[in-house]
Amino acid sequence: MRRSMLFLPGNNPNMLINAACLGADAVIFDLEDAVAPAEKDAARILVRNALRSMDFEGTETVVRINSVDTPYWQEDLRQVLPERPNVILLPKASTPSDVLLVDAFLSDMERELGVEEGTFLLMPLIETALGVENAYLIASSAPRICALFLGAEDLTADLCCTRTKEGREIEYARARLVVAARAAGKDVYDTPFTDVSDDEGIVTDANLARALGFTGKASISPRHVDAINAAFSPTEREIRYALEVLEAINRAKSEGKGAVSLHGKMIDAPIVARAERTLAAAESLGLIGRKV
Amino acid sequence: MNVRTLASAGTLESSDAYVEVLPSDGGVTVEVESIVKRQFGAAIEASVREVAAALDVASCEIRIHDRGALDCVIRARVETAIRRAGGDE
């Protein structure tokens, strides 16, 4: 389960070596914005070596490569792919052709490395106005795309507006990305909350992201990871209700009833599907034992 | 790979290593400065020599200023410095 995704600067050994201890479900080794142009070579070799020799103890590894309009992205992939990071995060994905360019390169690398086609998962980072408008086309452009990821800092610069804590300026982009990703059958991740010292703000922002339908949320600080994990984990009340829903459905089936109500409300297919998702999440987090 | 010019990689921050590579004649020489040199100096030098050999470096001087870096970090910094010194030929 991928609730929290923590960015770590790709050329900072002190952060990289602690990747597994920071509580995030996934860590993003950043070769893009966090690395100065003169250090791109050093960062990709360091990240490659870390992937090769360190045990991330179940923490998923994601590498943010440089965008396709730079001279760096192909060498980034050549260095890191042999070490099998779980996901490649592609910044500034604005059109399906941006994604298909990388998709084709990944297919070539899969053949070269002798691994199955589709092994390398790709997550387009949507952070331009054009990317938001093309979100569904991007999400559905290749089978290896596992999710969309919203990047609000670059997006608000492109929209010529100010990024605020409240995030009203990204309401449309958030809703659009959730709908586009879900329509394509993919997951979707929310932008980081960038005020590292605001412990209440991150809770509000993460809860909003979950309420909108995001799968999880990115972070630029280990300080935010616990709040994100909590926001995207099922609560005890949700788990209890989900168990009641499935129990009511099973009882109705055994009694040959077509319709069933719980606490005075009709239980229908979407409620059952949500209950099953809640229990699957609770099970994968070890919050319950075997699913009912 | 031929080391043609002086090059460096890494930093002097905690958990990192600052590596300098210089052209020289007469084989690969390695100099290690580390607070854990007594315990790990030989292992660090062995890793450095392994990286240089893997990159086909016949001759150069490599200076390691270690700040408690893991082996994979030292190897990364040495490789980067050597590639920079060779113009990544």
XYZ file of C-alpha atoms in Angstrom:
381
model
C 0.000 0.000 0.000
C 1.333 3.403 -0.982
C -0.078 6.123 1.294
C 2.959 8.375 1.717
C 5.690 9.094 -0.817
C 8.678 10.971 0.569
C 11.035 12.964 -1.655
C 14.742 12.560 -0.852
C 17.449 14.581 -2.642
C 19.341 12.189 -4.903
C 22.770 13.573 -4.099
C 22.461 13.564 -0.308
C 23.876 10.347 1.207
C 22.730 11.268 4.698
C 19.087 11.213 3.587
C 19.394 8.246 1.239
C 20.894 5.900 3.786
C 18.014 6.578 6.177
C 15.336 6.003 3.535
C 13.962 2.866 5.159
C 13.686 4.427 8.619
C 11.555 7.460 7.810
C 8.156 5.747 7.940
C 7.098 6.437 4.354
C 5.497 3.704 2.260
C 7.579 4.887 -0.696
C 10.674 7.045 -1.031
C 11.344 9.119 -4.135
C 15.030 9.498 -4.975
C 15.054 12.815 -6.749
C 17.416 13.321 -9.672
C 15.521 16.379 -10.916
C 14.855 19.596 -8.986
C 16.864 18.635 -5.903
C 20.055 18.166 -7.923
C 22.074 20.976 -9.518
C 22.983 20.470 -13.197
C 26.686 20.060 -12.354
C 25.856 17.216 -9.946
C 23.485 15.165 -12.120
C 26.227 12.603 -12.836
C 27.079 12.226 -9.142
C 23.434 11.871 -8.071
C 22.533 9.169 -10.548
C 25.599 7.091 -9.629
C 24.860 7.543 -5.920
C 21.191 6.570 -6.318
C 22.167 3.590 -8.476
C 24.625 2.372 -5.815
C 22.088 2.891 -3.029
C 19.472 0.879 -4.937
C 22.057 -1.819 -5.603
C 23.390 -2.314 -2.120
C 20.909 -1.107 0.465
C 18.009 -2.976 2.025
C 14.947 -0.715 1.973
C 13.026 -3.144 4.182
C 9.769 -3.087 2.269
C 9.811 0.634 1.539
C 8.995 1.087 -2.126
C 11.637 2.845 -4.212
C 10.725 5.490 -6.784
C 13.202 7.472 -8.873
C 12.267 10.888 -10.227
C 14.264 11.226 -13.415
C 14.755 14.455 -15.328
C 12.127 15.555 -17.834
C 12.232 14.659 -21.516
C 13.164 18.217 -22.513
C 16.548 17.846 -20.767
C 19.678 15.966 -21.887
C 19.647 13.877 -18.679
C 16.639 11.538 -18.633
C 18.012 8.713 -20.785
C 21.248 8.410 -18.812
C 19.217 8.574 -15.575
C 17.272 5.527 -16.749
C 20.338 3.667 -18.030
C 21.969 3.964 -14.619
C 19.044 3.152 -12.337
C 16.907 0.621 -14.229
C 19.331 -2.312 -13.843
C 18.832 -1.931 -10.069
C 15.037 -2.326 -10.419
C 13.473 0.649 -8.667
C 9.747 -0.021 -8.194
C 8.535 3.051 -10.094
C 9.897 5.783 -12.380
C 8.411 9.219 -11.763
C 8.411 11.330 -14.930
C 8.263 15.084 -14.288
C 6.564 17.628 -16.530
C 4.479 15.051 -18.365
C 2.298 17.322 -20.467
C 1.236 15.202 -23.414
C 0.822 11.497 -24.201
C 3.840 11.777 -26.527
C 6.069 12.759 -23.556
C 4.993 9.560 -21.838
C 5.212 7.374 -24.938
C 8.782 8.519 -25.528
C 9.783 7.238 -22.094
C 7.553 4.179 -22.457
C 9.429 3.167 -25.619
C 12.784 3.683 -23.907
C 11.654 1.555 -20.966
C 10.579 -1.214 -23.362
C 14.025 -1.100 -25.010
C 15.690 -1.345 -21.593
C 13.452 -4.260 -20.615
C 14.557 -6.147 -23.730
C 18.215 -5.246 -23.100
C 18.036 -6.359 -19.459
C 16.004 -9.467 -20.280
C 13.060 -8.585 -18.087
C 9.396 -8.919 -18.901
C 7.729 -6.121 -20.875
C 5.864 -3.818 -18.496
C 8.101 -4.556 -15.492
C 9.163 -0.922 -15.119
C 6.198 1.073 -13.833
C 5.797 4.688 -14.826
C 4.104 7.507 -12.922
C 3.625 10.738 -14.873
C 3.976 13.875 -12.767
C 1.367 16.373 -13.917
C 2.627 19.881 -13.227
C 1.706 21.984 -16.228
C -1.623 23.412 -17.389
C -1.322 21.329 -20.552
C -0.670 18.210 -18.470
C -3.842 18.805 -16.437
C -5.895 19.239 -19.601
C -4.383 16.017 -21.039
C -4.598 14.050 -17.778
C -6.907 11.258 -18.965
C -5.029 10.826 -22.260
C -1.752 10.631 -20.333
C -3.114 8.199 -17.735
C -4.438 5.857 -20.416
C -1.543 6.192 -22.882
C 0.420 3.092 -21.772
C -0.302 -0.026 -19.691
C 2.822 0.508 -17.536
C 1.406 3.741 -16.126
C 0.454 2.940 -12.549
C -0.738 6.349 -11.340
C -0.878 10.082 -11.901
C 0.918 12.426 -9.534
C 0.026 16.087 -9.035
C 2.842 18.637 -8.705
C 1.330 21.924 -7.578
C 4.437 24.105 -7.299
C 5.324 24.046 -10.993
C 1.644 23.963 -11.925
C 0.783 27.174 -10.088
C 3.775 28.872 -11.699
C 2.439 27.754 -15.082
C -1.056 28.969 -14.138
C 0.389 32.365 -13.172
C -1.155 32.165 -9.704
C 0.153 32.062 -6.157
C 0.441 28.777 -4.299
C -1.396 29.001 -0.995
C -1.771 26.709 2.000
C -5.525 26.515 1.466
C -4.985 25.370 -2.116
C -8.066 26.907 -3.744
C -5.929 27.594 -6.822
C -5.444 23.831 -7.357
C -9.011 22.699 -6.649
C -9.726 22.141 -10.322
C -6.439 20.349 -10.980
C -6.946 18.057 -7.992
C -10.470 17.113 -9.003
C -9.487 16.742 -12.651
C -6.578 14.428 -11.845
C -8.633 12.206 -9.563
C -11.358 11.820 -12.197
C -8.863 11.273 -15.034
C -6.820 8.692 -13.129
C -9.859 6.801 -11.848
C -11.451 6.830 -15.302
C -8.272 5.200 -16.609
C -8.252 2.698 -13.730
C -5.113 4.143 -12.133
C -4.075 5.417 -8.719
C -3.521 9.120 -8.079
C -1.191 10.973 -5.684
C -1.507 14.437 -4.253
C 1.111 17.180 -4.247
C 3.281 17.777 -1.141
C 2.240 20.263 1.533
C 5.293 22.479 1.562
C 5.140 24.244 4.942
C 7.344 21.830 6.812
C 6.724 23.405 10.212
C 2.903 23.477 10.000
C 1.829 20.297 11.785
C -1.889 21.142 11.694
C -1.871 22.253 8.070
C -0.558 18.905 6.862
C -3.352 17.045 8.661
C -6.018 19.269 7.055
C -4.379 19.013 3.622
C -3.932 15.225 3.777
C -7.521 14.706 4.942
C -8.753 16.883 2.074
C -6.711 14.847 -0.415
C -8.191 11.620 0.885
C -11.711 13.041 0.804
C -11.207 14.016 -2.850
C -10.276 10.452 -3.794
C -6.468 10.510 -3.889
C -4.716 7.213 -3.192
C -1.957 8.874 -1.184
C 0.120 11.990 -0.894
C 3.701 13.073 -1.415
C 5.851 14.826 1.148
C 9.068 16.782 1.098
C 9.671 16.288 4.813
C 9.840 13.192 7.031
C 7.897 15.294 9.564
C 4.755 14.978 7.436
C 4.863 11.233 6.880
C 2.938 10.167 10.000
C 0.102 12.621 9.310
C -0.180 11.388 5.724
C -0.128 7.738 6.738
C -2.830 8.396 9.319
C -5.030 10.284 6.852
C -4.835 7.507 4.271
C -5.321 4.591 6.685
C -8.827 3.330 7.431
C -10.062 4.428 10.857
C -11.325 1.984 13.460
C -14.865 3.243 12.810
C -14.543 2.718 9.063
C -13.238 -0.804 9.584
C -16.069 -1.643 11.991
C -18.673 -0.327 9.551
C -17.091 -2.211 6.628
C -17.218 -5.443 8.636
C -20.887 -4.807 9.455
C -21.663 -4.176 5.775
C -20.115 -7.452 4.658
C -21.750 -9.344 7.487
C -25.174 -7.901 6.541
C -24.627 -8.787 2.885
C -23.583 -12.338 3.700
C -26.573 -12.763 6.026
C -28.969 -11.458 3.365
C -27.487 -13.860 0.808
C -27.865 -16.852 3.103
C -31.469 -15.856 3.794
C -32.153 -15.466 0.088
C -32.929 -11.742 0.373
C -32.144 -9.451 -2.543
C -32.023 -6.167 -0.638
C -30.502 -5.439 2.727
C -30.395 -2.458 5.059
C -27.969 -1.540 7.828
C -28.711 1.075 10.497
C -31.748 2.080 8.425
C -29.767 2.618 5.194
C -29.937 0.515 2.052
C -26.714 -1.346 1.293
C -25.994 -1.377 -2.417
C -23.093 -2.364 -4.648
C -20.970 0.831 -4.263
C -21.194 0.576 -0.471
C -20.109 -3.061 -0.593
C -17.232 -2.175 -2.949
C -16.100 0.603 -0.593
C -16.303 -1.766 2.383
C -14.183 -4.314 0.550
C -11.592 -1.637 -0.285
C -11.511 -0.514 3.343
C -10.954 -4.050 4.577
C -8.321 -4.779 1.941
C -6.440 -1.649 3.054
C -6.844 -2.547 6.727
C -5.597 -6.055 6.034
C -2.525 -4.880 4.131
C -1.672 -2.508 6.994
C -2.077 -5.305 9.534
C -4.979 -3.512 11.241
C -7.151 -6.621 10.952
C -6.432 -10.285 10.389
C -8.026 -12.192 7.567
C -10.603 -10.394 5.465
C -14.206 -11.495 6.253
C 39.937 5.017 -18.657
C 42.739 7.552 -18.504
C 42.776 10.104 -15.712
C 43.692 13.258 -17.615
C 42.903 16.017 -15.213
C 42.246 16.722 -11.549
C 38.618 16.104 -10.606
C 36.594 15.731 -7.438
C 33.204 14.471 -6.266
C 31.207 14.389 -3.046
C 31.180 16.676 -0.042
C 32.609 16.931 3.446
C 29.158 16.557 5.005
C 28.280 13.780 7.423
C 27.795 10.347 5.779
C 29.511 11.543 2.605
C 33.065 11.460 1.281
C 34.992 14.050 -0.697
C 37.109 12.330 -3.313
C 39.921 13.849 -5.378
C 41.440 12.108 -8.373
C 44.714 13.314 -9.906
C 46.769 12.149 -12.884
C 49.940 10.279 -11.939
C 52.375 7.687 -13.247
C 53.230 4.327 -11.779
C 49.951 2.695 -10.809
C 47.021 3.598 -8.615
C 47.815 5.142 -5.254
C 45.157 5.615 -2.599
C 45.263 7.939 0.377
C 42.514 7.655 3.001
C 41.691 10.214 5.654
C 38.895 9.031 7.928
C 37.887 9.096 11.597
C 37.374 5.359 11.272
C 40.605 4.732 9.370
C 41.939 2.374 12.025
C 38.825 0.171 11.755
C 37.881 0.567 8.086
C 40.889 2.100 6.306
C 41.875 -1.149 4.610
C 38.289 -1.889 3.543
C 37.887 1.620 2.139
C 41.122 1.319 0.173
C 40.064 -2.081 -1.181
C 36.725 -0.636 -2.379
C 38.472 2.319 -4.006
C 40.892 0.043 -5.846
C 38.010 -2.185 -6.975
C 36.158 0.778 -8.489
C 39.331 2.015 -10.232
C 39.990 -1.454 -11.640
C 36.394 -1.802 -12.858
C 36.838 1.468 -14.758
C 40.163 0.243 -16.228
C 42.229 2.928 -14.554
C 45.888 1.970 -14.734
C 47.409 4.967 -13.075
C 46.227 7.832 -10.861
C 46.261 9.210 -7.348
C 43.009 8.969 -5.356
C 42.507 10.907 -2.129
C 39.540 10.036 0.086
C 38.293 12.423 2.763
C 35.730 10.225 4.485
C 33.008 11.602 6.746
C 31.514 8.291 7.811
C 30.224 7.289 4.379
C 28.836 3.839 3.663
C 30.726 1.663 1.214
C 28.176 2.291 -1.573
C 28.592 6.053 -1.103
C 32.392 5.922 -1.253
C 32.210 3.770 -4.371
C 29.778 6.251 -5.986
C 31.990 9.242 -5.215
C 35.130 7.498 -6.509
C 33.391 6.464 -9.728
C 32.044 9.980 -10.273
C 35.441 11.590 -9.666
C 37.215 9.156 -11.996
C 34.647 9.664 -14.755
C 34.999 13.415 -14.375
C 38.791 13.153 -14.457
C 38.652 11.097 -17.621
C 36.185 13.365 -19.370
C 33.787 10.375 -19.180
C 35.400 8.991 -22.334
